[in-house]
CSV table of C-alpha atoms in Angstrom, one decimal:
chain,number,residue,atom,x,y,z
A,1,MET,CA,-1.0,17.6,1.4
A,2,LEU,CA,-3.8,20.2,1.4
A,3,GLU,CA,-5.8,17.9,3.7
A,4,ILE,CA,-2.9,17.9,6.2
A,5,PHE,CA,-2.8,21.7,6.1
A,6,GLN,CA,-6.6,22.0,6.6
A,7,ARG,CA,-6.4,19.7,9.5
A,8,ALA,CA,-3.5,21.6,11.0
A,9,LEU,CA,-5.5,24.9,10.6
A,10,ALA,CA,-8.4,23.2,12.5
A,11,GLN,CA,-6.2,22.1,15.4
A,12,THR,CA,-7.3,23.8,18.6
A,13,PRO,CA,-4.5,26.3,19.8
A,14,GLY,CA,-2.5,25.4,22.8
A,15,LYS,CA,-2.0,27.6,25.8
A,16,ASP,CA,0.5,29.7,23.9
A,17,GLY,CA,-1.9,30.3,21.1
A,18,ILE,CA,-0.1,28.0,18.6
A,19,ARG,CA,-1.9,25.3,16.6
A,20,ARG,CA,0.6,22.5,17.0
A,21,SER,CA,0.4,19.2,15.1
A,22,ARG,CA,2.8,16.5,13.8
A,23,TRP,CA,2.4,14.4,10.6
A,24,ALA,CA,4.4,11.5,9.1
A,25,VAL,CA,4.4,11.5,5.3
A,26,ILE,CA,5.3,8.0,4.1
A,27,ARG,CA,6.5,6.6,0.7
A,28,ASN,CA,7.8,3.2,-0.2
A,29,THR,CA,11.3,4.2,-1.3
A,30,TYR,CA,13.5,7.2,-0.8
A,31,PRO,CA,13.8,8.1,-4.5
A,32,GLN,CA,10.0,8.2,-4.8
A,33,LEU,CA,9.8,10.3,-1.6
A,34,LYS,CA,12.5,12.7,-2.7
A,35,ASP,CA,11.6,13.1,-6.4
A,36,THR,CA,7.9,13.2,-6.1
A,37,THR,CA,6.3,13.6,-2.6
A,38,ILE,CA,8.8,16.1,-1.1
A,39,ARG,CA,9.2,18.0,-4.3
A,40,THR,CA,5.4,18.5,-4.7
A,41,PHE,CA,5.0,19.4,-1.1
A,42,GLN,CA,7.6,22.1,-1.4
A,43,GLN,CA,6.0,23.5,-4.6
A,44,TRP,CA,2.8,24.0,-2.6
A,45,PHE,CA,4.6,25.2,0.5
A,46,PRO,CA,8.0,26.8,-0.4
A,47,PRO,CA,10.3,26.6,2.6
A,48,GLU,CA,11.6,30.1,2.1
A,49,ARG,CA,8.0,31.4,2.7
A,50,CYS,CA,6.3,28.7,4.8
A,51,GLY,CA,8.8,27.4,7.3
A,52,LYS,CA,12.1,25.4,7.4
A,53,TYR,CA,13.1,22.2,5.7
A,54,ASN,CA,16.0,20.1,7.2
A,55,ILE,CA,17.5,18.3,4.2
A,56,SER,CA,19.4,15.8,6.5
A,57,THR,CA,16.5,14.6,8.5
A,58,HIS,CA,13.8,15.3,5.9
A,59,ASP,CA,11.7,17.2,8.5
A,60,TYR,CA,9.7,20.3,7.5
A,61,ILE,CA,8.5,22.8,10.2
A,62,LEU,CA,5.5,24.4,8.5
A,63,GLN,CA,4.8,27.8,10.0
A,64,ILE,CA,2.0,29.9,8.7
A,65,GLY,CA,0.3,32.3,11.0
A,66,ASP,CA,-0.5,30.5,14.2
A,67,VAL,CA,0.0,27.1,12.6
A,68,CYS,CA,3.1,25.1,13.5
A,69,ALA,CA,2.9,21.7,11.8
A,70,GLU,CA,5.9,19.3,11.9
A,71,ILE,CA,5.9,17.3,8.6
A,72,LEU,CA,8.2,14.2,8.9
A,73,PHE,CA,9.0,12.6,5.5
A,74,ARG,CA,9.9,8.9,5.8
A,75,ALA,CA,10.8,6.2,3.3
A,76,LEU,CA,10.4,2.5,4.0
A,77,ASP,CA,13.6,1.4,2.2
A,78,ARG,CA,15.7,3.0,5.0
A,79,PRO,CA,15.8,0.8,8.1
A,80,ASP,CA,16.7,3.7,10.4
A,81,GLN,CA,13.7,5.6,9.2
A,82,VAL,CA,11.4,2.6,9.6
A,83,ALA,CA,12.6,2.2,13.2
A,84,ASN,CA,12.1,5.9,13.8
A,85,LEU,CA,8.6,5.9,12.2
A,86,LEU,CA,7.4,3.2,14.6
A,87,SER,CA,8.4,5.2,17.6
A,88,LEU,CA,6.9,8.5,16.6
A,89,GLU,CA,4.1,10.4,18.4
A,90,LEU,CA,1.9,11.8,15.7
A,91,THR,CA,-1.3,13.7,15.1
A,92,GLY,CA,-1.8,11.9,11.8
A,93,ALA,CA,-0.1,10.4,8.8
A,94,TRP,CA,-0.3,10.4,5.0
A,95,LEU,CA,0.5,7.2,3.1
A,96,ASN,CA,1.3,8.3,-0.4
A,97,GLU,CA,0.7,5.6,-3.0
A,98,PHE,CA,-0.4,3.2,-0.3
A,99,LYS,CA,-0.8,0.1,-2.4
A,100,GLU,CA,3.1,0.0,-2.6
A,101,ILE,CA,3.3,0.2,1.2
A,102,PRO,CA,3.0,-3.1,3.3
A,103,PHE,CA,-0.3,-3.4,5.1
A,104,ALA,CA,1.6,-4.1,8.3
A,105,VAL,CA,3.0,-0.6,8.2
A,106,PHE,CA,-0.5,0.8,7.9
A,107,GLU,CA,-1.5,-1.2,10.9
A,108,ALA,CA,1.5,-0.1,12.9
A,109,ILE,CA,0.9,3.6,12.1
A,110,GLN,CA,-2.6,3.3,13.5
A,111,GLY,CA,-1.0,2.9,16.9
A,112,ARG,CA,1.2,6.0,16.4
A,113,VAL,CA,-1.4,8.7,15.6
A,114,ASP,CA,-3.6,10.5,18.2
A,115,ARG,CA,-0.5,11.0,20.4
A,116,TYR,CA,0.4,14.6,19.7
A,117,PRO,CA,-0.4,17.1,21.1
A,118,ALA,CA,-0.5,15.1,24.4
A,119,LYS,CA,-3.8,15.0,26.2
A,120,LYS,CA,-2.5,17.3,28.9
A,121,ASP,CA,-1.8,19.9,26.2
A,122,GLY,CA,-5.3,19.6,24.8
A,123,GLY,CA,-5.0,16.5,22.6
A,124,CYS,CA,-5.8,16.2,18.9
A,125,THR,CA,-8.7,18.1,17.4
A,126,TRP,CA,-8.6,15.6,14.5
A,127,THR,CA,-6.5,12.5,14.1
A,128,GLY,CA,-6.3,9.8,11.4
A,129,ILE,CA,-4.4,8.4,8.5
A,130,ILE,CA,-4.8,10.0,5.0
A,131,MET,CA,-4.1,7.6,2.1
A,132,ASP,CA,-4.0,7.9,-1.7
A,133,SER,CA,-3.2,5.5,-4.5
A,134,ASN,CA,-4.2,4.0,-7.8
A,135,PRO,CA,-6.4,1.0,-6.9
A,136,PRO,CA,-4.8,-2.2,-5.7
A,137,ASP,CA,-5.8,-5.6,-6.8
A,138,THR,CA,-8.7,-7.5,-5.2
A,139,ASP,CA,-6.3,-9.9,-3.4
A,140,SER,CA,-4.8,-6.9,-1.5
A,141,LYS,CA,-5.3,-6.6,2.2
A,142,TYR,CA,-6.2,-3.0,1.6
A,143,TYR,CA,-9.1,-4.2,-0.6
A,144,HIS,CA,-10.2,-6.6,2.1
A,145,TYR,CA,-10.0,-3.8,4.7
A,146,PHE,CA,-11.9,-1.1,2.9
A,147,GLU,CA,-14.3,-3.1,0.7
A,148,GLU,CA,-15.0,-6.2,2.8
A,149,THR,CA,-14.4,-5.4,6.4
A,150,SER,CA,-15.3,-1.7,5.9
A,151,PRO,CA,-14.7,-0.5,9.5
A,152,ASP,CA,-16.9,2.4,10.7
A,153,ASN,CA,-13.9,4.7,11.2
A,154,ALA,CA,-12.7,4.4,7.6
A,155,ARG,CA,-14.0,6.4,4.6
A,156,LEU,CA,-13.2,5.6,1.0
A,157,PHE,CA,-13.3,8.1,-1.8
A,158,LYS,CA,-13.2,6.9,-5.4
A,159,GLN,CA,-12.2,9.2,-8.3
A,160,PRO,CA,-14.1,9.0,-11.6
A,161,SER,CA,-12.5,7.7,-14.7
A,162,GLY,CA,-9.8,9.9,-16.3
A,163,LEU,CA,-11.9,9.8,-19.5
A,164,SER,CA,-15.0,11.1,-17.6
A,165,PRO,CA,-16.0,14.8,-17.7
A,166,GLN,CA,-16.0,14.6,-13.9
A,167,ALA,CA,-12.3,13.5,-13.8
A,168,GLU,CA,-10.1,15.1,-11.2
A,169,ASN,CA,-7.3,17.6,-12.0
A,170,LEU,CA,-8.2,18.0,-15.7
A,171,ASP,CA,-7.4,21.7,-15.5
A,172,ASN,CA,-3.7,20.8,-14.8
A,173,LEU,CA,-3.4,18.2,-17.6
A,174,SER,CA,-3.4,18.4,-21.4
A,175,GLY,CA,-6.6,17.3,-23.1
A,176,SER,CA,-4.8,14.3,-24.5
A,177,TYR,CA,-3.2,13.1,-21.3
A,178,TYR,CA,-5.5,10.2,-20.5
A,179,GLY,CA,-5.9,9.2,-24.1
A,180,ASN,CA,-2.2,9.0,-24.5
A,181,LEU,CA,-1.9,7.1,-21.2
A,182,ALA,CA,-4.4,4.5,-22.4
A,183,SER,CA,-2.9,4.1,-25.9
A,184,GLY,CA,-1.4,0.7,-26.6
A,185,LYS,CA,-1.9,-0.5,-23.0
A,186,SER,CA,-3.6,-3.6,-21.8
A,187,GLN,CA,-7.2,-3.5,-20.6
A,188,ASP,CA,-5.9,-4.3,-17.0
A,189,PHE,CA,-3.6,-1.2,-17.1
A,190,ILE,CA,-6.4,1.0,-18.5
A,191,ASP,CA,-8.8,-0.2,-15.8
A,192,VAL,CA,-6.4,0.6,-13.0
A,193,TYR,CA,-4.5,3.8,-14.2
A,194,VAL,CA,-7.2,5.4,-16.3
A,195,HIS,CA,-10.6,4.3,-15.0
A,196,GLY,CA,-9.6,3.9,-11.3
A,197,LYS,CA,-10.9,0.4,-11.0
A,198,TYR,CA,-9.5,-2.4,-8.9
A,199,GLY,CA,-7.2,-4.7,-10.9
A,200,TYR,CA,-3.9,-6.4,-11.3
A,201,VAL,CA,-1.3,-4.9,-13.7
A,202,LYS,CA,1.3,-7.4,-14.8
A,203,GLU,CA,4.9,-6.1,-15.0
A,204,GLY,CA,7.4,-7.8,-17.2
A,205,LYS,CA,6.7,-11.1,-18.9
A,206,GLY,CA,5.1,-14.1,-17.3
A,207,VAL,CA,7.0,-17.4,-17.1
A,208,TYR,CA,4.5,-19.1,-19.2
A,209,ASP,CA,3.1,-16.1,-21.0
A,210,GLY,CA,1.1,-17.1,-24.0
A,211,SER,CA,1.5,-20.8,-23.5
A,212,TYR,CA,-0.8,-21.5,-20.5
A,213,ASN,CA,-4.3,-22.6,-21.3
A,214,ASP,CA,-7.0,-23.5,-18.8
A,215,ASP,CA,-8.6,-26.0,-21.2
A,216,ILE,CA,-5.3,-27.9,-21.5
A,217,HIS,CA,-3.6,-27.4,-18.2
A,218,VAL,CA,-6.5,-27.7,-15.7
A,219,SER,CA,-8.0,-31.2,-15.1
A,220,LYS,CA,-11.7,-31.6,-15.8
A,221,GLU,CA,-11.9,-34.1,-12.9
A,222,PRO,CA,-10.3,-34.0,-9.4
A,223,LEU,CA,-6.8,-35.6,-9.5
A,224,THR,CA,-6.1,-38.5,-7.3
A,225,VAL,CA,-2.9,-39.5,-5.6
A,226,ASN,CA,-1.1,-42.6,-7.0
A,227,THR,CA,0.3,-44.2,-3.8
A,228,ALA,CA,2.9,-46.2,-5.9
A,229,ILE,CA,4.6,-43.0,-7.1
A,230,PRO,CA,6.7,-40.6,-4.9
A,231,LEU,CA,5.3,-37.2,-4.1
A,232,ILE,CA,7.3,-34.1,-5.3
A,233,LEU,CA,7.1,-31.1,-2.9
A,234,GLY,CA,7.9,-27.7,-4.3
A,235,PHE,CA,8.4,-24.9,-1.6
A,236,ASP,CA,8.5,-21.2,-1.6
A,237,PHE,CA,9.9,-19.8,1.7
A,238,GLY,CA,9.7,-16.5,3.6
A,239,LEU,CA,7.0,-15.2,5.9
A,240,THR,CA,4.4,-16.5,3.5
A,241,PRO,CA,5.6,-20.0,2.8
A,242,ALA,CA,3.8,-22.1,0.2
A,243,CYS,CA,4.0,-25.6,-1.1
A,244,VAL,CA,2.7,-27.6,-4.1
A,245,LEU,CA,2.3,-31.4,-3.9
A,246,CYS,CA,3.0,-33.0,-7.3
A,247,GLN,CA,3.5,-36.3,-9.0
A,248,VAL,CA,4.9,-37.4,-12.4
A,249,THR,CA,2.7,-40.1,-13.8
A,250,PRO,CA,4.0,-43.2,-15.6
A,251,ARG,CA,2.9,-41.7,-18.9
A,252,GLY,CA,4.9,-38.5,-18.3
A,253,GLY,CA,2.1,-36.3,-17.1
A,254,PHE,CA,2.9,-33.7,-14.4
A,255,ASN,CA,0.1,-33.5,-11.9
A,256,VAL,CA,-0.2,-30.7,-9.3
A,257,LEU,CA,-2.4,-32.3,-6.7
A,258,GLU,CA,-2.6,-29.6,-4.0
A,259,GLU,CA,-1.4,-26.0,-3.3
A,260,LEU,CA,-0.9,-24.9,0.3
A,261,ILE,CA,-0.4,-21.3,1.1
A,262,SER,CA,-0.1,-19.2,4.3
A,263,ASP,CA,0.2,-15.7,5.6
A,264,ASN,CA,2.6,-14.4,8.3
A,265,MET,CA,3.7,-17.9,9.3
A,266,GLY,CA,7.1,-19.4,9.9
A,267,LEU,CA,8.3,-22.5,8.0
A,268,LYS,CA,8.1,-24.9,11.0
A,269,GLN,CA,4.6,-23.7,11.8
A,270,PHE,CA,3.6,-24.1,8.2
A,271,ILE,CA,4.9,-27.6,8.0
A,272,GLN,CA,3.3,-28.6,11.3
A,273,ASN,CA,-0.1,-27.0,10.7
A,274,ARG,CA,-0.6,-27.0,6.9
A,275,LEU,CA,1.7,-29.6,5.3
A,276,LYS,CA,1.7,-32.6,7.7
A,277,PRO,CA,-2.2,-32.8,7.8
A,278,GLN,CA,-2.2,-33.1,4.0
A,279,LEU,CA,0.4,-35.9,4.1
A,280,LEU,CA,-1.2,-38.0,6.8
């Protein structure tokens, strides 16, 4: 949020001498937006001293000196706000806890920034998308974008471990905060939420938690199809359809012969392009 204010301060004044900018602040759900993001923003910039907050639209007009920054708070679990978000003309945006936000939203927002102020009014002195989050897992599209594609117009800042003397925000936390956070947690949890490393944190209990074993359940040799036995196809639908091709052997073994996955593909296209070639 301070980054937004600094960028708003740096905006070149318009003909009327006012530094105008417009920012979308995005969170995955409205409760998260209301209870965390908006509350923290108002602690730093109290509406009674720094501008005006509209509780019905969740828009904040931040007015300090010659700065007039429109801060538009939006949640992705409200269809009306999503539709509004994708039609905005913005200077920039802040994706708060971005790993919870679909990558498609990030891509769409890239087309909404650098639009206000309009070019005829001087344009944007700076434009871009600010993002913060605990690290996602390495299968995330965000990981692929920042670590593998690494476009020239993106910069990634990694915080040191919470147990490091260089940790951020220690002055505002108790000395035992990170130690207590790590206590009793899995190593995956500690890596992500304490050390700031990429990782996958499992929530809840796995279907086969504690019973799956690579040595037992993974074949040492490639499995072959028995043409005398019917195939069993197991599907998962949606915009990322998947299918497993299986057989039950005469001795009662359950063989998973192939796993087919997709991304952003309809079911008919998946069957035509991925499944049929495997069956022919």
